[in-house]
């Protein structure tokens, strides 16, 4: 087996079971190391440390998968990790029509692999060469374990580019659904009456089809939306809007730059809260909020769930400016005592930095802002304690005076 020798003093993170080895930590690559194949990692003194998958084109050149020297990274390993990941969600995703993340890459010990369940369908992402090479084995195991009607792939183009991979989109196995897939989002407590049912565009939707990481946050924000005028920014298919409307919001304004997403949001709100006054706005969020500020429009609740602003370290400063600008505008649109629910899914924006950015926006808006709750991703997106990067979603629930 090929191997990697680390530079002196660079073994500490591996000993603490962090799963990434960056190119700058590598002193030498020994043997014929090919993209996607297992590779052993040794400390500078020759001590064996861990085994992972090699990615020659990536800054993260090894994604570690085991710290047991006798553990081969074979089909049995893949099966055992999938079995463990599914067992960890058994209490969350028991109804067959639920939407739930089943595999969360490194956090589940399966680097570069995402598996989401949408009712009887699966949507996957293979984000490193090792998982692309094992795609056929993976599909066979998922079919055996979960018996889906179909499996789609929606690989992230940005991540694939960093890994030297060609993104793959489309049906991998089974038959396509007839139209949208109908699913129930995860909830803390089973709803009384008819449950929330969301339409998911599995073939053409963003990410794997839906933003599953916000499921619990939809409920938390909805608590403040009764009889409220709510603005849902970057609404996509309307997850927050549906929860707010069902909680008794008096009026909804949904903003997104995708006409297709807005139509899906319209259908979701209409199916779950018929009769709610919902205005849909197709436009750039920054421009629309500036227009509302000029018009002196006011809201009781503003929800900001933007896409990732910081795609790399060089984008961090620009991302910080974007987050500050959007939060400042939101605060200026809120009535005194109104609620701001603001999020960042940029992993490079640390929680303390995000809070400082929002605090800076409060100062510039000349508003007093109280932090009510800190929010994070739903429990089907577990955080591996030795891998803090797996905690990427940050949310602040604030009252603005």
Coordinates of C-alpha atoms in Angstrom, one line a residue:
X1 CA 0.0 0.0 0.0
X2 CA 1.3 3.5 -0.8
X3 CA 2.0 5.8 2.2
X4 CA 2.5 9.3 3.2
X5 CA 5.2 10.6 5.5
X6 CA 4.3 13.7 7.5
X7 CA 6.5 16.6 8.3
X8 CA 8.0 16.7 11.7
X9 CA 5.5 18.0 14.3
X10 CA 2.4 17.6 12.0
X11 CA 1.1 14.4 13.6
X12 CA -0.8 16.0 16.5
X13 CA -4.1 16.5 14.7
X14 CA -4.1 12.9 13.5
X15 CA -3.4 11.6 17.0
X16 CA -6.5 13.6 18.1
X17 CA -8.5 12.0 15.3
X18 CA -9.0 14.9 13.0
X19 CA -9.8 13.4 9.6
X20 CA -8.0 15.7 7.2
X21 CA -4.4 15.8 6.1
X22 CA -3.5 18.9 4.2
X23 CA -0.9 19.0 1.5
X24 CA 1.4 21.3 3.5
X25 CA 1.7 18.7 6.2
X26 CA 3.1 16.1 3.9
X27 CA 6.9 15.5 3.6
X28 CA 6.8 12.7 1.0
X29 CA 4.4 10.4 -0.8
X30 CA 5.9 6.9 -1.1
X31 CA 4.8 4.3 -3.6
X32 CA 2.5 4.6 -6.5
X33 CA -0.4 6.6 -5.0
X34 CA -3.4 7.0 -7.2
X35 CA -6.5 9.1 -6.8
X36 CA -9.1 7.5 -4.6
X37 CA -7.1 4.6 -3.3
X38 CA -6.4 3.8 0.4
X39 CA -3.1 5.2 1.7
X40 CA -1.4 4.9 5.1
X41 CA -0.1 7.9 7.0
X42 CA 3.0 7.8 9.1
X43 CA 4.6 10.4 11.4
X44 CA 8.0 11.7 10.7
X45 CA 9.5 9.2 13.2
X46 CA 7.9 6.3 11.2
X47 CA 5.0 5.6 13.5
X48 CA 1.8 4.5 11.8
X49 CA -1.0 6.9 12.5
X50 CA -4.1 6.2 10.3
X51 CA -5.4 5.1 7.0
X52 CA -7.5 7.1 4.5
X53 CA -8.2 8.0 0.9
X54 CA -5.8 9.8 -1.4
X55 CA -6.9 12.9 -3.4
X56 CA -3.9 14.2 -5.4
X57 CA -5.7 17.3 -6.7
X58 CA -7.0 18.6 -3.4
X59 CA -5.5 20.7 -0.7
X60 CA -6.9 18.0 1.6
X61 CA -4.8 15.2 0.2
X62 CA -5.9 12.5 2.6
X63 CA -9.4 12.0 4.1
X64 CA -8.8 9.6 7.0
X65 CA -11.2 6.7 7.5
X66 CA -9.7 4.5 10.2
X67 CA -7.3 4.6 13.0
X68 CA -7.1 0.8 13.3
X69 CA -4.0 -0.6 11.5
X70 CA -5.8 -3.9 10.8
X71 CA -8.9 -2.3 9.2
X72 CA -8.9 -2.5 5.4
X73 CA -11.0 0.1 3.6
X74 CA -13.0 -2.5 1.7
X75 CA -16.6 -3.3 1.0
X76 CA -17.0 -4.7 4.6
X77 CA -15.8 -1.4 6.0
X78 CA -18.2 0.5 3.8
X79 CA -21.1 -1.7 4.8
X80 CA -20.3 -1.4 8.5
X81 CA -20.1 2.4 8.4
X82 CA -23.4 2.7 6.5
X83 CA -25.0 0.4 9.0
X84 CA -23.8 2.5 11.9
X85 CA -25.0 5.7 10.2
X86 CA -28.4 4.3 9.6
X87 CA -28.7 3.0 13.1
X88 CA -27.9 6.5 14.4
X89 CA -30.9 7.9 12.6
X90 CA -33.4 5.2 13.4
X91 CA -35.2 7.3 16.0
X92 CA -35.4 10.2 13.5
X93 CA -36.4 8.7 10.2
X94 CA -38.7 5.8 11.0
X95 CA -41.7 6.9 8.9
X96 CA -41.0 5.9 5.3
X97 CA -42.1 9.3 4.0
X98 CA -39.7 11.4 6.2
X99 CA -36.9 13.5 4.8
X100 CA -33.6 13.0 6.6
X101 CA -29.9 13.0 6.1
X102 CA -28.7 9.4 6.5
X103 CA -24.9 9.9 5.9
X104 CA -23.0 13.1 6.8
X105 CA -19.5 12.4 5.3
X106 CA -16.7 12.7 7.8
X107 CA -19.0 13.1 10.8
X108 CA -20.2 9.5 10.1
X109 CA -16.8 8.2 9.2
X110 CA -17.6 8.1 5.5
X111 CA -15.5 11.0 4.0
X112 CA -16.8 12.6 0.9
X113 CA -20.2 10.9 1.0
X114 CA -23.6 12.5 1.6
X115 CA -26.8 10.4 1.5
X116 CA -30.2 12.0 2.0
X117 CA -33.6 10.3 2.2
X118 CA -36.7 11.8 0.6
X119 CA -39.4 9.4 1.3
X120 CA -38.9 6.4 -1.0
X121 CA -36.0 8.1 -2.8
X122 CA -32.4 8.7 -2.0
X123 CA -30.2 11.6 -3.1
X124 CA -26.4 11.2 -2.8
X125 CA -23.3 13.3 -3.3
X126 CA -19.9 11.6 -4.1
X127 CA -17.4 14.4 -3.4
X128 CA -14.0 12.8 -3.4
X129 CA -12.4 10.3 -5.9
X130 CA -12.6 7.4 -3.5
X131 CA -16.4 7.7 -3.3
X132 CA -16.8 8.2 -7.1
X133 CA -14.8 5.0 -7.6
X134 CA -17.0 3.1 -5.1
X135 CA -20.3 4.5 -6.5
X136 CA -21.5 1.1 -7.9
X137 CA -20.7 -0.7 -4.6
X138 CA -22.4 2.1 -2.7
X139 CA -25.6 2.0 -4.8
X140 CA -25.8 -1.8 -4.4
X141 CA -25.5 -1.5 -0.6
X142 CA -28.1 1.3 -0.4
X143 CA -30.5 -0.7 -2.4
X144 CA -30.0 -3.7 -0.2
X145 CA -30.3 -1.8 3.0
X146 CA -33.1 0.7 2.2
X147 CA -34.9 -0.7 -0.9
X148 CA -35.5 2.8 -2.4
X149 CA -37.6 3.4 -5.5
X150 CA -34.8 5.5 -7.0
X151 CA -31.4 7.0 -6.3
X152 CA -30.3 10.4 -7.6
X153 CA -26.9 12.1 -7.5
X154 CA -26.5 15.8 -7.0
X155 CA -22.7 16.3 -6.6
X156 CA -21.6 19.8 -5.5
X157 CA -19.8 21.4 -8.5
X158 CA -17.6 23.6 -6.4
X159 CA -16.3 20.8 -4.2
X160 CA -15.9 18.5 -7.3
X161 CA -13.8 21.2 -9.0
X162 CA -11.5 21.3 -6.0
X163 CA -11.1 17.6 -6.1
X164 CA -10.5 17.4 -9.9
X165 CA -13.8 15.6 -10.4
X166 CA -16.6 16.1 -13.0
X167 CA -19.9 16.8 -11.3
X168 CA -22.6 14.2 -11.9
X169 CA -26.3 14.9 -11.9
X170 CA -29.2 12.6 -12.5
X171 CA -30.8 9.3 -11.8
X172 CA -28.3 6.6 -10.9
X173 CA -30.7 3.7 -10.2
X174 CA -34.4 2.9 -10.2
X175 CA -37.2 4.9 -11.6
X176 CA -37.8 8.7 -11.4
X177 CA -40.7 10.0 -9.4
X178 CA -43.8 11.4 -11.1
X179 CA -43.3 15.1 -10.4
X180 CA -42.3 16.3 -7.0
X181 CA -41.6 14.0 -4.1
X182 CA -43.9 14.6 -1.1
X183 CA -42.1 14.3 2.3
X184 CA -42.5 15.2 5.9
X185 CA -39.7 17.2 7.5
X186 CA -38.2 16.1 10.8
X187 CA -40.0 17.5 13.9
X188 CA -39.2 17.5 17.6
X189 CA -42.7 16.4 18.4
X190 CA -45.2 14.7 16.1
X191 CA -47.7 17.3 14.9
X192 CA -51.4 17.1 15.8
X193 CA -53.8 17.2 12.9
X194 CA -52.4 16.9 9.4
X195 CA -48.6 16.9 9.3
X196 CA -46.5 19.3 7.3
X197 CA -45.9 17.9 3.8
X198 CA -43.3 19.5 1.5
X199 CA -42.8 19.1 -2.2
X200 CA -39.2 18.4 -3.1
X201 CA -37.8 18.8 -6.6
X202 CA -35.5 15.8 -6.6
X203 CA -34.4 16.1 -10.2
X204 CA -33.7 19.8 -10.4
X205 CA -33.6 21.2 -6.9
X206 CA -30.6 22.8 -5.1
X207 CA -28.2 20.7 -3.1
X208 CA -29.7 17.2 -2.8
X209 CA -33.2 18.6 -3.3
X210 CA -33.9 20.4 0.0
X211 CA -32.1 22.0 2.9
X212 CA -32.6 19.3 5.6
X213 CA -30.3 20.9 8.1
X214 CA -32.9 23.6 8.9
X215 CA -35.8 21.3 9.9
X216 CA -35.7 22.0 13.6
X217 CA -35.0 25.7 13.1
X218 CA -38.2 26.0 11.1
X219 CA -40.0 25.1 14.3
X220 CA -38.0 27.4 16.6
X221 CA -38.5 30.4 14.4
X222 CA -42.2 29.7 13.9
X223 CA -42.9 30.2 17.6
X224 CA -42.5 33.9 17.1
X225 CA -44.6 34.2 13.9
X226 CA -48.2 34.0 15.3
X227 CA -50.1 37.1 14.0
X228 CA -46.9 38.4 12.6
X229 CA -45.9 40.0 9.3
X230 CA -43.0 37.8 8.2
X231 CA -40.3 38.3 5.6
X232 CA -38.6 35.1 4.5
X233 CA -35.4 36.0 2.7
X234 CA -33.6 33.4 0.4
X235 CA -36.8 31.4 0.9
X236 CA -36.0 28.6 -1.7
X237 CA -38.9 26.1 -1.4
X238 CA -40.4 27.8 1.6
X239 CA -39.4 25.7 4.6
X240 CA -39.5 28.6 7.0
X241 CA -42.5 30.1 5.3
X242 CA -44.6 27.0 5.7
X243 CA -43.7 26.7 9.4
X244 CA -44.5 30.4 10.0
X245 CA -47.8 30.2 8.1
X246 CA -48.9 27.1 10.0
X247 CA -48.0 28.9 13.2
X248 CA -50.5 31.7 12.3
X249 CA -48.5 34.4 10.5
X250 CA -50.8 37.1 9.3
X251 CA -48.9 38.0 6.1
X252 CA -45.9 36.4 4.3
X253 CA -43.3 38.0 2.0
X254 CA -41.1 35.4 0.3
X255 CA -38.0 36.5 -1.6
X256 CA -35.7 34.4 -3.8
X257 CA -33.8 34.9 -7.0
X258 CA -35.1 31.7 -8.5
X259 CA -38.5 31.7 -10.1
X260 CA -38.7 27.9 -10.0
X261 CA -37.9 28.0 -6.2
X262 CA -40.7 30.5 -5.7
X263 CA -43.2 28.4 -7.5
X264 CA -42.3 25.5 -5.3
X265 CA -42.6 27.7 -2.2
X266 CA -46.0 28.9 -3.4
X267 CA -47.2 25.3 -3.7
X268 CA -45.8 24.3 -0.3
X269 CA -47.4 27.3 1.5
X270 CA -50.7 26.8 -0.3
X271 CA -50.8 23.1 0.5
X272 CA -50.0 23.5 4.2
X273 CA -51.6 26.8 5.1
X274 CA -54.3 27.5 2.5
X275 CA -55.6 31.1 2.7
X276 CA -52.5 32.7 4.1
X277 CA -51.7 36.0 2.4
X278 CA -48.3 35.3 0.7
X279 CA -46.5 37.7 -1.6
X280 CA -43.7 36.1 -3.7
X281 CA -40.9 38.4 -4.9
X282 CA -38.4 37.3 -7.6
X283 CA -35.3 39.4 -7.1
X284 CA -31.9 40.0 -5.6
X285 CA -32.3 40.0 -1.8
X286 CA -29.9 42.9 -1.2
X287 CA -31.7 45.1 -3.8
X288 CA -35.2 44.1 -2.6
X289 CA -34.4 45.0 1.0
X290 CA -32.9 48.3 0.0
X291 CA -36.1 49.0 -1.9
X292 CA -38.2 48.1 1.1
X293 CA -36.1 50.4 3.3
X294 CA -36.8 53.3 0.9
X295 CA -40.5 52.5 1.0
X296 CA -40.4 52.4 4.8
X297 CA -41.9 48.9 4.9
X298 CA -41.8 47.2 8.3
X299 CA -42.0 43.6 9.4
X300 CA -42.4 41.7 12.7
X301 CA -40.1 38.8 11.8
X302 CA -37.3 38.7 9.2
X303 CA -35.6 35.4 8.3
X304 CA -32.3 35.4 6.6
X305 CA -31.1 32.0 5.3
X306 CA -28.6 32.9 2.5
X307 CA -26.5 30.5 0.5
X308 CA -22.8 30.1 1.4
X309 CA -21.0 33.4 1.0
X310 CA -17.5 32.2 1.8
X311 CA -16.4 29.5 -0.6
X312 CA -12.7 29.8 0.3
X313 CA -10.4 31.7 2.7
X314 CA -9.8 34.4 0.1
X315 CA -13.6 35.1 0.0
X316 CA -13.9 35.5 3.8
X317 CA -13.6 39.3 4.0
X318 CA -16.1 39.8 1.2
X319 CA -18.5 37.3 2.8
X320 CA -18.2 39.1 6.1
X321 CA -19.2 42.3 4.4
X322 CA -22.2 40.6 2.7
X323 CA -23.4 39.1 6.0
X324 CA -23.1 42.5 7.7
X325 CA -24.9 44.3 4.9
X326 CA -27.9 41.9 4.8
X327 CA -28.3 41.9 8.6
X328 CA -28.1 45.7 8.8
X329 CA -30.9 46.0 6.2
X330 CA -33.0 43.4 8.0
X331 CA -32.7 45.3 11.3
X332 CA -33.7 48.5 9.7
X333 CA -36.9 46.8 8.4
X334 CA -38.0 45.4 11.8
X335 CA -40.5 47.0 14.0
X336 CA -39.3 47.6 17.6
X337 CA -39.3 44.3 19.4
X338 CA -39.3 42.4 16.2
X339 CA -37.5 39.1 15.6
X340 CA -34.4 38.5 13.4
X341 CA -33.6 34.9 12.6
X342 CA -30.2 35.0 10.8
X343 CA -28.1 32.1 9.6
X344 CA -24.7 31.4 8.0
X345 CA -23.9 28.0 6.4
X346 CA -20.4 29.1 5.5
X347 CA -18.1 26.7 7.3
X348 CA -15.2 29.3 7.2
X349 CA -17.3 31.8 9.2
X350 CA -16.8 30.7 12.8
X351 CA -19.7 31.1 15.2
X352 CA -17.9 33.9 17.2
X353 CA -17.1 35.8 14.0
X354 CA -20.7 35.5 12.8
X355 CA -21.9 36.9 16.1
X356 CA -19.4 39.8 15.8
X357 CA -20.6 40.5 12.3
X358 CA -24.3 40.7 13.4
X359 CA -23.3 42.8 16.4
X360 CA -21.5 45.2 14.0
X361 CA -24.6 45.4 11.9
X362 CA -26.6 46.3 15.1
X363 CA -24.3 49.1 15.9
X364 CA -24.4 50.5 12.4
X365 CA -28.2 50.2 12.3
X366 CA -28.4 51.9 15.7
X367 CA -30.6 49.2 17.1
X368 CA -30.4 47.4 20.4
X369 CA -30.3 43.7 19.7
X370 CA -30.8 40.8 22.2
X371 CA -29.6 37.3 21.5
X372 CA -32.5 34.9 22.4
X373 CA -31.2 31.6 21.1
X374 CA -28.3 30.1 19.2
X375 CA -29.4 27.7 16.6
X376 CA -27.5 24.9 14.7
X377 CA -28.1 22.1 12.3
X378 CA -30.7 19.4 12.9
X379 CA -29.7 16.2 14.6
X380 CA -29.5 14.2 11.4
X381 CA -26.4 16.3 10.7
X382 CA -24.3 15.2 13.8
X383 CA -21.1 17.0 14.8
X384 CA -18.1 14.8 15.2
X385 CA -16.3 16.2 18.3
X386 CA -12.8 15.6 16.8
X387 CA -14.0 17.4 13.6
X388 CA -15.3 20.8 14.5
X389 CA -15.7 21.6 10.8
X390 CA -18.8 19.4 10.8
X391 CA -20.6 22.1 12.7
X392 CA -21.1 24.5 9.9
X393 CA -24.6 25.9 10.3
X394 CA -24.9 28.9 12.7
X395 CA -28.0 30.7 13.6
X396 CA -28.9 33.6 15.8
X397 CA -32.4 34.2 17.0
X398 CA -32.5 37.9 18.1
X399 CA -35.0 40.5 19.3
X400 CA -34.4 43.9 17.8
X401 CA -35.5 47.1 19.6

